[in-house]
mmCIF file of C-alpha atoms in Angstrom:
data_model
loop_
_atom_site.group_PDB
_atom_site.id
_atom_site.type_symbol
_atom_site.label_atom_id
_atom_site.label_comp_id
_atom_site.label_asym_id
_atom_site.label_seq_id
_atom_site.Cartn_x
_atom_site.Cartn_y
_atom_site.Cartn_z
ATOM 1 C CA UNK A 1 -20.706 8.892 -30.642
ATOM 2 C CA UNK A 2 -17.744 10.673 -32.426
ATOM 3 C CA UNK A 3 -14.568 8.544 -31.258
ATOM 4 C CA UNK A 4 -12.160 10.786 -33.089
ATOM 5 C CA UNK A 5 -10.886 11.996 -29.587
ATOM 6 C CA UNK A 6 -9.925 8.475 -28.627
ATOM 7 C CA UNK A 7 -6.953 6.547 -29.851
ATOM 8 C CA UNK A 8 -3.939 4.333 -28.903
ATOM 9 C CA UNK A 9 -0.793 5.847 -30.089
ATOM 10 C CA UNK A 10 2.248 3.975 -31.343
ATOM 11 C CA UNK A 11 3.591 3.462 -28.086
ATOM 12 C CA UNK A 12 0.546 1.648 -26.731
ATOM 13 C CA UNK A 13 -0.496 4.610 -24.936
ATOM 14 C CA UNK A 14 -4.390 5.225 -24.670
ATOM 15 C CA UNK A 15 -5.309 8.964 -25.531
ATOM 16 C CA UNK A 16 -8.492 10.483 -24.493
ATOM 17 C CA UNK A 17 -9.306 13.817 -25.626
ATOM 18 C CA UNK A 18 -6.728 16.680 -25.582
ATOM 19 C CA UNK A 19 -5.619 16.500 -22.100
ATOM 20 C CA UNK A 20 -5.301 12.738 -20.888
ATOM 21 C CA UNK A 21 -3.172 9.813 -21.859
ATOM 22 C CA UNK A 22 -2.993 6.438 -19.869
ATOM 23 C CA UNK A 23 0.011 4.235 -19.853
ATOM 24 C CA UNK A 24 3.017 4.052 -22.330
ATOM 25 C CA UNK A 25 5.596 6.657 -22.557
ATOM 26 C CA UNK A 26 4.360 10.145 -21.351
ATOM 27 C CA UNK A 27 2.873 12.366 -23.968
ATOM 28 C CA UNK A 28 4.475 15.804 -23.926
ATOM 29 C CA UNK A 29 1.251 17.184 -25.482
ATOM 30 C CA UNK A 30 -1.254 16.014 -22.752
ATOM 31 C CA UNK A 31 -1.614 17.896 -19.242
ATOM 32 C CA UNK A 32 -2.280 14.641 -17.383
ATOM 33 C CA UNK A 33 -0.597 11.308 -17.980
ATOM 34 C CA UNK A 34 -1.854 8.269 -15.949
ATOM 35 C CA UNK A 35 0.011 4.972 -14.969
ATOM 36 C CA UNK A 36 -2.581 2.217 -14.174
ATOM 37 C CA UNK A 37 0.145 -0.059 -12.600
ATOM 38 C CA UNK A 38 3.727 -0.915 -12.300
ATOM 39 C CA UNK A 39 4.187 -3.846 -14.791
ATOM 40 C CA UNK A 40 6.647 -2.635 -17.586
ATOM 41 C CA UNK A 41 4.197 -3.136 -20.577
ATOM 42 C CA UNK A 42 2.217 -0.436 -19.049
ATOM 43 C CA UNK A 43 4.906 1.659 -17.323
ATOM 44 C CA UNK A 44 8.188 0.880 -18.972
ATOM 45 C CA UNK A 45 10.860 2.558 -17.136
ATOM 46 C CA UNK A 46 13.242 3.500 -19.822
ATOM 47 C CA UNK A 47 10.616 5.020 -21.873
ATOM 48 C CA UNK A 48 8.996 6.947 -19.234
ATOM 49 C CA UNK A 49 12.302 8.349 -18.103
ATOM 50 C CA UNK A 50 13.193 9.549 -21.627
ATOM 51 C CA UNK A 51 9.745 11.212 -22.216
ATOM 52 C CA UNK A 52 9.962 12.931 -18.974
ATOM 53 C CA UNK A 53 12.908 14.995 -20.151
ATOM 54 C CA UNK A 54 11.056 18.314 -21.455
ATOM 55 C CA UNK A 55 7.311 18.367 -20.407
ATOM 56 C CA UNK A 56 5.212 19.801 -17.967
ATOM 57 C CA UNK A 57 2.964 16.809 -17.731
ATOM 58 C CA UNK A 58 1.679 15.831 -14.492
ATOM 59 C CA UNK A 59 1.847 11.850 -13.886
ATOM 60 C CA UNK A 60 -0.837 10.264 -11.817
ATOM 61 C CA UNK A 61 -0.929 6.783 -10.203
ATOM 62 C CA UNK A 62 -1.612 5.321 -6.816
ATOM 63 C CA UNK A 63 0.760 5.564 -3.893
ATOM 64 C CA UNK A 64 1.782 1.758 -4.027
ATOM 65 C CA UNK A 65 2.311 2.233 -7.645
ATOM 66 C CA UNK A 66 4.698 5.086 -7.011
ATOM 67 C CA UNK A 67 6.497 3.079 -4.499
ATOM 68 C CA UNK A 68 6.905 0.098 -6.678
ATOM 69 C CA UNK A 69 8.337 2.406 -9.439
ATOM 70 C CA UNK A 70 10.664 3.943 -6.792
ATOM 71 C CA UNK A 71 13.293 1.225 -7.481
ATOM 72 C CA UNK A 72 13.666 3.057 -10.977
ATOM 73 C CA UNK A 73 14.260 6.285 -9.278
ATOM 74 C CA UNK A 74 11.726 7.887 -11.639
ATOM 75 C CA UNK A 75 9.811 9.515 -8.761
ATOM 76 C CA UNK A 76 12.934 10.741 -7.240
ATOM 77 C CA UNK A 77 14.379 12.373 -10.280
ATOM 78 C CA UNK A 78 11.087 14.085 -11.022
ATOM 79 C CA UNK A 79 9.144 13.929 -7.644
ATOM 80 C CA UNK A 80 7.279 17.308 -8.203
ATOM 81 C CA UNK A 81 5.742 15.947 -11.484
ATOM 82 C CA UNK A 82 4.183 12.848 -9.730
ATOM 83 C CA UNK A 83 0.809 12.890 -7.968
ATOM 84 C CA UNK A 84 -0.923 10.196 -6.146
ATOM 85 C CA UNK A 85 -4.624 9.530 -6.112
ATOM 86 C CA UNK A 86 -6.640 7.387 -3.512
ATOM 87 C CA UNK A 87 -9.170 4.961 -4.684
ATOM 88 C CA UNK A 88 -12.754 5.952 -4.744
ATOM 89 C CA UNK A 89 -12.232 9.589 -4.741
ATOM 90 C CA UNK A 90 -12.822 11.831 -7.730
ATOM 91 C CA UNK A 91 -10.217 14.497 -8.399
ATOM 92 C CA UNK A 92 -10.796 17.740 -10.724
ATOM 93 C CA UNK A 93 -7.867 18.960 -12.755
ATOM 94 C CA UNK A 94 -8.543 22.689 -13.749
ATOM 95 C CA UNK A 95 -5.227 22.742 -15.404
ATOM 96 C CA UNK A 96 -6.308 20.156 -17.702
ATOM 97 C CA UNK A 97 -9.771 21.690 -18.675
ATOM 98 C CA UNK A 98 -11.737 20.594 -15.652
ATOM 99 C CA UNK A 99 -11.143 16.881 -16.217
ATOM 100 C CA UNK A 100 -12.325 14.556 -13.501
ATOM 101 C CA UNK A 101 -10.483 11.339 -12.712
ATOM 102 C CA UNK A 102 -11.503 8.593 -10.500
ATOM 103 C CA UNK A 103 -9.541 5.514 -9.425
ATOM 104 C CA UNK A 104 -10.856 2.161 -8.580
ATOM 105 C CA UNK A 105 -9.123 -0.742 -7.331
ATOM 106 C CA UNK A 106 -8.458 -3.023 -10.350
ATOM 107 C CA UNK A 107 -7.442 -6.220 -8.229
ATOM 108 C CA UNK A 108 -4.792 -6.979 -10.454
ATOM 109 C CA UNK A 109 -1.335 -6.144 -8.396
ATOM 110 C CA UNK A 110 -0.590 -3.907 -5.726
ATOM 111 C CA UNK A 111 -1.767 -0.387 -6.640
ATOM 112 C CA UNK A 112 -3.483 -1.200 -9.874
ATOM 113 C CA UNK A 113 -6.237 0.775 -10.833
ATOM 114 C CA UNK A 114 -9.486 1.098 -13.154
ATOM 115 C CA UNK A 115 -9.324 4.594 -14.429
ATOM 116 C CA UNK A 116 -12.622 6.758 -14.868
ATOM 117 C CA UNK A 117 -12.358 9.878 -16.945
ATOM 118 C CA UNK A 118 -15.051 12.711 -17.270
ATOM 119 C CA UNK A 119 -14.036 15.444 -19.760
ATOM 120 C CA UNK A 120 -16.155 18.481 -20.276
ATOM 121 C CA UNK A 121 -15.090 18.579 -23.932
ATOM 122 C CA UNK A 122 -16.375 15.022 -24.557
ATOM 123 C CA UNK A 123 -20.175 14.095 -24.605
ATOM 124 C CA UNK A 124 -19.041 10.508 -23.142
ATOM 125 C CA UNK A 125 -17.165 9.366 -20.244
ATOM 126 C CA UNK A 126 -14.235 6.949 -20.739
ATOM 127 C CA UNK A 127 -12.930 4.442 -18.665
ATOM 128 C CA UNK A 128 -9.829 1.844 -18.897
ATOM 129 C CA UNK A 129 -10.013 -1.206 -17.068
ATOM 130 C CA UNK A 130 -6.512 -1.646 -17.119
ATOM 131 C CA UNK A 131 -5.416 -5.237 -16.283
ATOM 132 C CA UNK A 132 -8.072 -6.424 -13.961
ATOM 133 C CA UNK A 133 -8.298 -9.485 -11.543
ATOM 134 C CA UNK A 134 -10.960 -11.516 -10.318
ATOM 135 C CA UNK A 135 -13.650 -10.302 -7.550
ATOM 136 C CA UNK A 136 -13.374 -6.698 -8.236
ATOM 137 C CA UNK A 137 -15.843 -4.909 -5.535
ATOM 138 C CA UNK A 138 -16.248 -1.672 -7.279
ATOM 139 C CA UNK A 139 -16.573 -1.074 -11.020
ATOM 140 C CA UNK A 140 -16.047 2.288 -13.010
ATOM 141 C CA UNK A 141 -19.239 3.741 -14.575
ATOM 142 C CA UNK A 142 -18.608 4.921 -18.169
ATOM 143 C CA UNK A 143 -20.040 5.124 -21.479
ATOM 144 C CA UNK A 144 -17.042 3.890 -23.291
ATOM 145 C CA UNK A 145 -14.743 1.289 -21.763
ATOM 146 C CA UNK A 146 -11.347 0.290 -22.995
ATOM 147 C CA UNK A 147 -10.864 -3.314 -21.883
ATOM 148 C CA UNK A 148 -7.860 -5.352 -21.365
ATOM 149 C CA UNK A 149 -7.809 -8.225 -23.895
ATOM 150 C CA UNK A 150 -5.667 -10.902 -21.983
ATOM 151 C CA UNK A 151 -8.137 -13.462 -21.940
ATOM 152 C CA UNK A 152 -11.020 -13.889 -24.837
ATOM 153 C CA UNK A 153 -13.536 -16.344 -23.119
ATOM 154 C CA UNK A 154 -16.404 -15.905 -21.142
ATOM 155 C CA UNK A 155 -16.249 -19.499 -20.035
ATOM 156 C CA UNK A 156 -13.595 -20.855 -17.515
ATOM 157 C CA UNK A 157 -13.516 -24.677 -17.579
ATOM 158 C CA UNK A 158 -11.074 -25.152 -14.902
ATOM 159 C CA UNK A 159 -12.618 -27.467 -11.974
ATOM 160 C CA UNK A 160 -10.836 -25.497 -9.408
ATOM 161 C CA UNK A 161 -10.559 -22.067 -7.747
ATOM 162 C CA UNK A 162 -7.542 -19.795 -7.129
ATOM 163 C CA UNK A 163 -7.679 -20.858 -3.576
ATOM 164 C CA UNK A 164 -7.560 -24.526 -4.580
ATOM 165 C CA UNK A 165 -4.274 -23.811 -6.397
ATOM 166 C CA UNK A 166 -2.782 -22.193 -3.506
ATOM 167 C CA UNK A 167 -3.495 -25.009 -1.345
ATOM 168 C CA UNK A 168 -2.286 -27.437 -3.721
ATOM 169 C CA UNK A 169 0.948 -25.542 -4.169
ATOM 170 C CA UNK A 170 1.302 -25.414 -0.424
ATOM 171 C CA UNK A 171 0.977 -29.058 0.085
ATOM 172 C CA UNK A 172 3.518 -29.941 -2.709
ATOM 173 C CA UNK A 173 6.089 -27.293 -1.664
ATOM 174 C CA UNK A 174 5.697 -28.738 2.066
ATOM 175 C CA UNK A 175 6.427 -32.340 0.814
ATOM 176 C CA UNK A 176 9.825 -31.111 -0.741
ATOM 177 C CA UNK A 177 10.755 -28.791 2.135
ATOM 178 C CA UNK A 178 9.996 -31.610 4.706
ATOM 179 C CA UNK A 179 12.457 -33.902 2.866
ATOM 180 C CA UNK A 180 15.119 -31.184 3.336
ATOM 181 C CA UNK A 181 15.208 -30.272 -0.378
ATOM 182 C CA UNK A 182 15.003 -26.647 -1.539
ATOM 183 C CA UNK A 183 12.645 -25.122 -3.945
ATOM 184 C CA UNK A 184 12.610 -22.536 -6.706
ATOM 185 C CA UNK A 185 9.443 -20.288 -7.279
ATOM 186 C CA UNK A 186 9.029 -18.464 -10.528
ATOM 187 C CA UNK A 187 6.302 -15.779 -11.238
ATOM 188 C CA UNK A 188 5.961 -12.386 -12.894
ATOM 189 C CA UNK A 189 6.317 -9.202 -10.662
ATOM 190 C CA UNK A 190 2.916 -8.914 -8.491
ATOM 191 C CA UNK A 191 1.989 -12.449 -9.034
ATOM 192 C CA UNK A 192 5.341 -13.540 -7.373
ATOM 193 C CA UNK A 193 4.541 -11.254 -4.244
ATOM 194 C CA UNK A 194 0.862 -12.410 -4.155
ATOM 195 C CA UNK A 195 1.995 -16.036 -4.288
ATOM 196 C CA UNK A 196 4.535 -15.792 -1.450
ATOM 197 C CA UNK A 197 1.805 -14.010 0.629
ATOM 198 C CA UNK A 198 -0.939 -16.449 -0.178
ATOM 199 C CA UNK A 199 1.680 -19.496 0.306
ATOM 200 C CA UNK A 200 2.288 -18.323 3.990
ATOM 201 C CA UNK A 201 -1.325 -18.116 4.652
ATOM 202 C CA UNK A 202 -2.363 -21.446 3.302
ATOM 203 C CA UNK A 203 0.767 -23.099 4.910
ATOM 204 C CA UNK A 204 -0.402 -21.697 8.363
ATOM 205 C CA UNK A 205 -3.886 -23.148 8.000
ATOM 206 C CA UNK A 206 -2.321 -26.745 7.070
ATOM 207 C CA UNK A 207 -0.083 -26.447 10.182
ATOM 208 C CA UNK A 208 3.066 -25.805 8.209
ATOM 209 C CA UNK A 209 4.138 -22.027 8.653
ATOM 210 C CA UNK A 210 6.552 -21.920 5.815
ATOM 211 C CA UNK A 211 7.807 -18.317 6.680
ATOM 212 C CA UNK A 212 8.484 -19.254 10.046
ATOM 213 C CA UNK A 213 10.598 -22.407 9.062
ATOM 214 C CA UNK A 214 12.100 -20.373 6.234
ATOM 215 C CA UNK A 215 12.233 -16.653 7.456
ATOM 216 C CA UNK A 216 14.663 -15.743 4.692
ATOM 217 C CA UNK A 217 14.618 -16.534 0.872
ATOM 218 C CA UNK A 218 16.717 -15.429 -1.800
ATOM 219 C CA UNK A 219 16.074 -13.690 -4.927
ATOM 220 C CA UNK A 220 17.842 -14.038 -8.428
ATOM 221 C CA UNK A 221 17.990 -12.467 -11.750
ATOM 222 C CA UNK A 222 20.081 -11.872 -15.085
ATOM 223 C CA UNK A 223 21.577 -8.870 -13.179
ATOM 224 C CA UNK A 224 21.863 -7.021 -9.837
ATOM 225 C CA UNK A 225 19.207 -4.663 -10.897
ATOM 226 C CA UNK A 226 16.740 -7.448 -11.976
ATOM 227 C CA UNK A 227 16.940 -9.250 -8.541
ATOM 228 C CA UNK A 228 17.090 -5.880 -6.929
ATOM 229 C CA UNK A 229 13.604 -5.290 -8.382
ATOM 230 C CA UNK A 230 12.303 -8.269 -7.097
ATOM 231 C CA UNK A 231 13.516 -7.680 -3.716
ATOM 232 C CA UNK A 232 12.152 -4.014 -3.767
ATOM 233 C CA UNK A 233 8.756 -5.263 -4.766
ATOM 234 C CA UNK A 234 8.641 -7.724 -2.043
ATOM 235 C CA UNK A 235 9.629 -4.777 0.546
ATOM 236 C CA UNK A 236 6.777 -2.763 -0.684
ATOM 237 C CA UNK A 237 4.141 -5.409 -0.538
ATOM 238 C CA UNK A 238 5.352 -6.059 2.988
ATOM 239 C CA UNK A 239 4.923 -2.404 3.827
ATOM 240 C CA UNK A 240 1.499 -2.929 2.596
ATOM 241 C CA UNK A 241 0.334 -5.586 5.107
ATOM 242 C CA UNK A 242 1.444 -8.604 2.954
ATOM 243 C CA UNK A 243 3.255 -11.672 4.418
ATOM 244 C CA UNK A 244 6.691 -11.662 3.245
ATOM 245 C CA UNK A 245 10.024 -13.297 4.633
ATOM 246 C CA UNK A 246 13.166 -11.392 4.336
ATOM 247 C CA UNK A 247 14.413 -11.232 0.890
ATOM 248 C CA UNK A 248 18.333 -11.439 0.117
ATOM 249 C CA UNK A 249 19.620 -10.600 -3.444
ATOM 250 C CA UNK A 250 22.426 -12.786 -4.198
ATOM 251 C CA UNK A 251 23.532 -10.347 -6.813
ATOM 252 C CA UNK A 252 24.199 -7.828 -3.978
ATOM 253 C CA UNK A 253 24.207 -9.452 -0.664
ATOM 254 C CA UNK A 254 26.879 -12.087 -1.086
ATOM 255 C CA UNK A 255 28.494 -11.434 2.326
ATOM 256 C CA UNK A 256 25.215 -12.536 4.070
ATOM 257 C CA UNK A 257 23.735 -14.724 1.276
ATOM 258 C CA UNK A 258 26.514 -16.875 0.021
ATOM 259 C CA UNK A 259 25.642 -20.093 2.129
ATOM 260 C CA UNK A 260 21.843 -19.676 0.928
ATOM 261 C CA UNK A 261 23.067 -19.725 -2.625
ATOM 262 C CA UNK A 262 24.991 -22.794 -2.420
ATOM 263 C CA UNK A 263 22.828 -24.619 -0.171
ATOM 264 C CA UNK A 264 20.095 -26.764 -1.710
ATOM 265 C CA UNK A 265 17.789 -26.571 1.657
ATOM 266 C CA UNK A 266 16.327 -23.076 0.765
ATOM 267 C CA UNK A 267 13.642 -21.298 -0.979
ATOM 268 C CA UNK A 268 14.541 -18.961 -3.924
ATOM 269 C CA UNK A 269 12.263 -16.753 -5.996
ATOM 270 C CA UNK A 270 12.739 -15.559 -9.584
ATOM 271 C CA UNK A 271 10.613 -13.771 -12.258
ATOM 272 C CA UNK A 272 11.925 -15.976 -14.957
ATOM 273 C CA UNK A 273 12.683 -19.535 -15.441
ATOM 274 C CA UNK A 274 15.986 -18.196 -17.249
ATOM 275 C CA UNK A 275 17.033 -16.705 -14.136
ATOM 276 C CA UNK A 276 17.328 -19.739 -11.989
ATOM 277 C CA UNK A 277 20.672 -20.775 -10.388
ATOM 278 C CA UNK A 278 20.027 -24.345 -9.250
ATOM 279 C CA UNK A 279 17.812 -25.588 -11.893
ATOM 280 C CA UNK A 280 18.005 -29.127 -10.520
ATOM 281 C CA UNK A 281 15.680 -28.370 -7.481
ATOM 282 C CA UNK A 282 11.835 -28.643 -7.761
ATOM 283 C CA UNK A 283 10.818 -25.672 -9.478
ATOM 284 C CA UNK A 284 7.158 -24.159 -9.302
ATOM 285 C CA UNK A 285 6.354 -22.056 -12.344
ATOM 286 C CA UNK A 286 3.187 -19.759 -11.559
ATOM 287 C CA UNK A 287 1.442 -19.132 -14.594
ATOM 288 C CA UNK A 288 -2.215 -19.834 -15.845
ATOM 289 C CA UNK A 289 -1.886 -23.167 -17.523
ATOM 290 C CA UNK A 290 -5.027 -23.905 -20.031
ATOM 291 C CA UNK A 291 -3.656 -27.398 -20.515
ATOM 292 C CA UNK A 292 -4.468 -28.554 -16.825
ATOM 293 C CA UNK A 293 -8.471 -28.322 -16.478
ATOM 294 C CA UNK A 294 -8.890 -30.678 -13.417
ATOM 295 C CA UNK A 295 -5.428 -30.305 -11.490
ATOM 296 C CA UNK A 296 -4.166 -26.769 -10.538
ATOM 297 C CA UNK A 297 -0.507 -28.151 -10.066
ATOM 298 C CA UNK A 298 0.949 -30.418 -12.872
ATOM 299 C CA UNK A 299 4.085 -31.684 -13.772
ATOM 300 C CA UNK A 300 6.011 -29.865 -16.607
ATOM 301 C CA UNK A 301 6.580 -31.444 -19.851
ATOM 302 C CA UNK A 302 9.317 -28.760 -20.939
ATOM 303 C CA UNK A 303 11.132 -28.335 -17.638
ATOM 304 C CA UNK A 304 12.893 -31.060 -15.753
ATOM 305 C CA UNK A 305 11.584 -31.327 -12.221
ATOM 306 C CA UNK A 306 9.328 -28.564 -12.753
ATOM 307 C CA UNK A 307 5.681 -27.940 -12.026
ATOM 308 C CA UNK A 308 3.134 -25.553 -13.423
ATOM 309 C CA UNK A 309 0.884 -23.868 -10.766
ATOM 310 C CA UNK A 310 -2.130 -22.349 -12.548
ATOM 311 C CA UNK A 311 -2.224 -19.087 -11.089
ATOM 312 C CA UNK A 312 -2.952 -15.754 -12.627
ATOM 313 C CA UNK A 313 -3.719 -12.113 -11.378
ATOM 314 C CA UNK A 314 -5.752 -11.547 -14.752
ATOM 315 C CA UNK A 315 -9.419 -11.660 -14.954
ATOM 316 C CA UNK A 316 -10.660 -15.125 -16.437
ATOM 317 C CA UNK A 317 -13.643 -16.826 -17.777
ATOM 318 C CA UNK A 318 -17.075 -15.715 -16.852
ATOM 319 C CA UNK A 319 -15.853 -13.055 -14.509
ATOM 320 C CA UNK A 320 -15.038 -11.130 -17.510
ATOM 321 C CA UNK A 321 -18.524 -11.333 -18.612
ATOM 322 C CA UNK A 322 -19.641 -10.072 -14.974
ATOM 323 C CA UNK A 323 -17.232 -7.199 -15.240
ATOM 324 C CA UNK A 324 -18.526 -5.791 -18.522
ATOM 325 C CA UNK A 325 -22.204 -6.280 -17.244
ATOM 326 C CA UNK A 326 -21.285 -4.247 -14.106
ATOM 327 C CA UNK A 327 -19.674 -1.320 -16.052
ATOM 328 C CA UNK A 328 -22.580 -1.499 -18.543
ATOM 329 C CA UNK A 329 -20.928 0.743 -21.163
ATOM 330 C CA UNK A 330 -22.532 1.716 -24.413
ATOM 331 C CA UNK A 331 -19.216 0.874 -26.369
ATOM 332 C CA UNK A 332 -16.543 -1.495 -25.515
ATOM 333 C CA UNK A 333 -12.941 -1.000 -27.136
ATOM 334 C CA UNK A 334 -10.868 -4.093 -26.736
ATOM 335 C CA UNK A 335 -7.201 -3.207 -26.403
ATOM 336 C CA UNK A 336 -5.231 -4.792 -29.298
ATOM 337 C CA UNK A 337 -1.911 -3.113 -28.369
ATOM 338 C CA UNK A 338 -0.760 -5.627 -25.733
ATOM 339 C CA UNK A 339 -1.985 -8.982 -27.095
ATOM 340 C CA UNK A 340 -2.509 -10.111 -30.917
ATOM 341 C CA UNK A 341 -5.177 -8.149 -32.865
ATOM 342 C CA UNK A 342 -7.025 -11.571 -33.449
ATOM 343 C CA UNK A 343 -7.526 -11.975 -29.713
ATOM 344 C CA UNK A 344 -8.747 -8.368 -29.429
ATOM 345 C CA UNK A 345 -11.163 -9.067 -32.459
ATOM 346 C CA UNK A 346 -12.453 -12.283 -30.926
ATOM 347 C CA UNK A 347 -13.328 -10.600 -27.620
ATOM 348 C CA UNK A 348 -14.874 -7.678 -29.296
ATOM 349 C CA UNK A 349 -17.245 -10.217 -31.261
ATOM 350 C CA UNK A 350 -17.835 -12.163 -28.227
ATOM 351 C CA UNK A 351 -19.014 -9.126 -26.512
ATOM 352 C CA UNK A 352 -21.432 -8.232 -29.416
ATOM 353 C CA UNK A 353 -22.774 -11.557 -29.894
ATOM 354 C CA UNK A 354 -23.156 -12.673 -26.098
ATOM 355 C CA UNK A 355 -23.735 -9.407 -24.398
ATOM 356 C CA UNK A 356 -25.427 -7.299 -27.371
ATOM 357 C CA UNK A 357 -23.091 -4.433 -26.395
ATOM 358 C CA UNK A 358 -21.354 -2.512 -29.427
ATOM 359 C CA UNK A 359 -17.812 -3.536 -29.387
ATOM 360 C CA UNK A 360 -14.832 -2.665 -31.661
ATOM 361 C CA UNK A 361 -10.789 -3.193 -31.438
ATOM 362 C CA UNK A 362 -8.781 -0.375 -30.828
ATOM 363 C CA UNK A 363 -7.280 -0.857 -34.121
ATOM 364 C CA UNK A 364 -10.580 0.606 -35.465
ATOM 365 C CA UNK A 365 -10.176 4.017 -33.827
#
């Protein structure tokens, strides 16, 4: 298998043959550029906007990814260049030499996709997992798999499920809110919206409908745009049938939200701990926490009145092994561009030793 037609460029974009690139800034030399999802390490707004200036490249993504990126106005400035693809429907692009593209849900965040590429000029099919979550229902079917390297173990030693974490979070949040205290919730984009959605569902099951009692939350950030992005993401998720309260941007809606900003009896959401305004309130930091194997919610050693909630929208543990087995590639290329080279190398070694599938890191291309 000759891999000279595959590479990861200096901007962390995956280049497949002469016609296709995935993530990173748009490659002006390729006919098709695919965005796997709306996280900035895969679709950095400034780099994409700059690279769109003089190119005829078509940009492919799912409809929700396009909606999420609308906050940057990328699709408004160049709407004729963006195409959306549905999951589970193969599309042929004659202008790109007959390349066939298939998207399958990556279950990572709203609109995230696994990418399957079949290029008539290559003697093998190529896929990109993207960032993948647990419980993927359908898997790409490819010879060569570019694999996310966020986690490098096939063993998950945590003694609780994601559902257990949401339950524990809902109980702890209700405890403070019933005392008349406010809370802060911190999580990355996508995970933040998923957490809000699941917090509502779990609280209803427990007889404490959090978004009925608190129909409005505030969002904050280091700038008006930062907070505005959180509000926009929540709106898009709500439009896609996620449970969301009304979200007010304290940087933009001060006429309506000023009482919320100074009142302790409220819920505020942030994408970074550094953005918190009232940091004396109980703060729930949602992030997969390897230090807690038995309890999904633990007190923070570094943040006063803070709690770590062990949540992640990345695939972890033995579900990574299951994913690779379902794809059943001849070769796995672990992505070293968004993690340390050592992690990608460790994952490649694990795949070779445990699954007996040939594996290399992207640095070896």
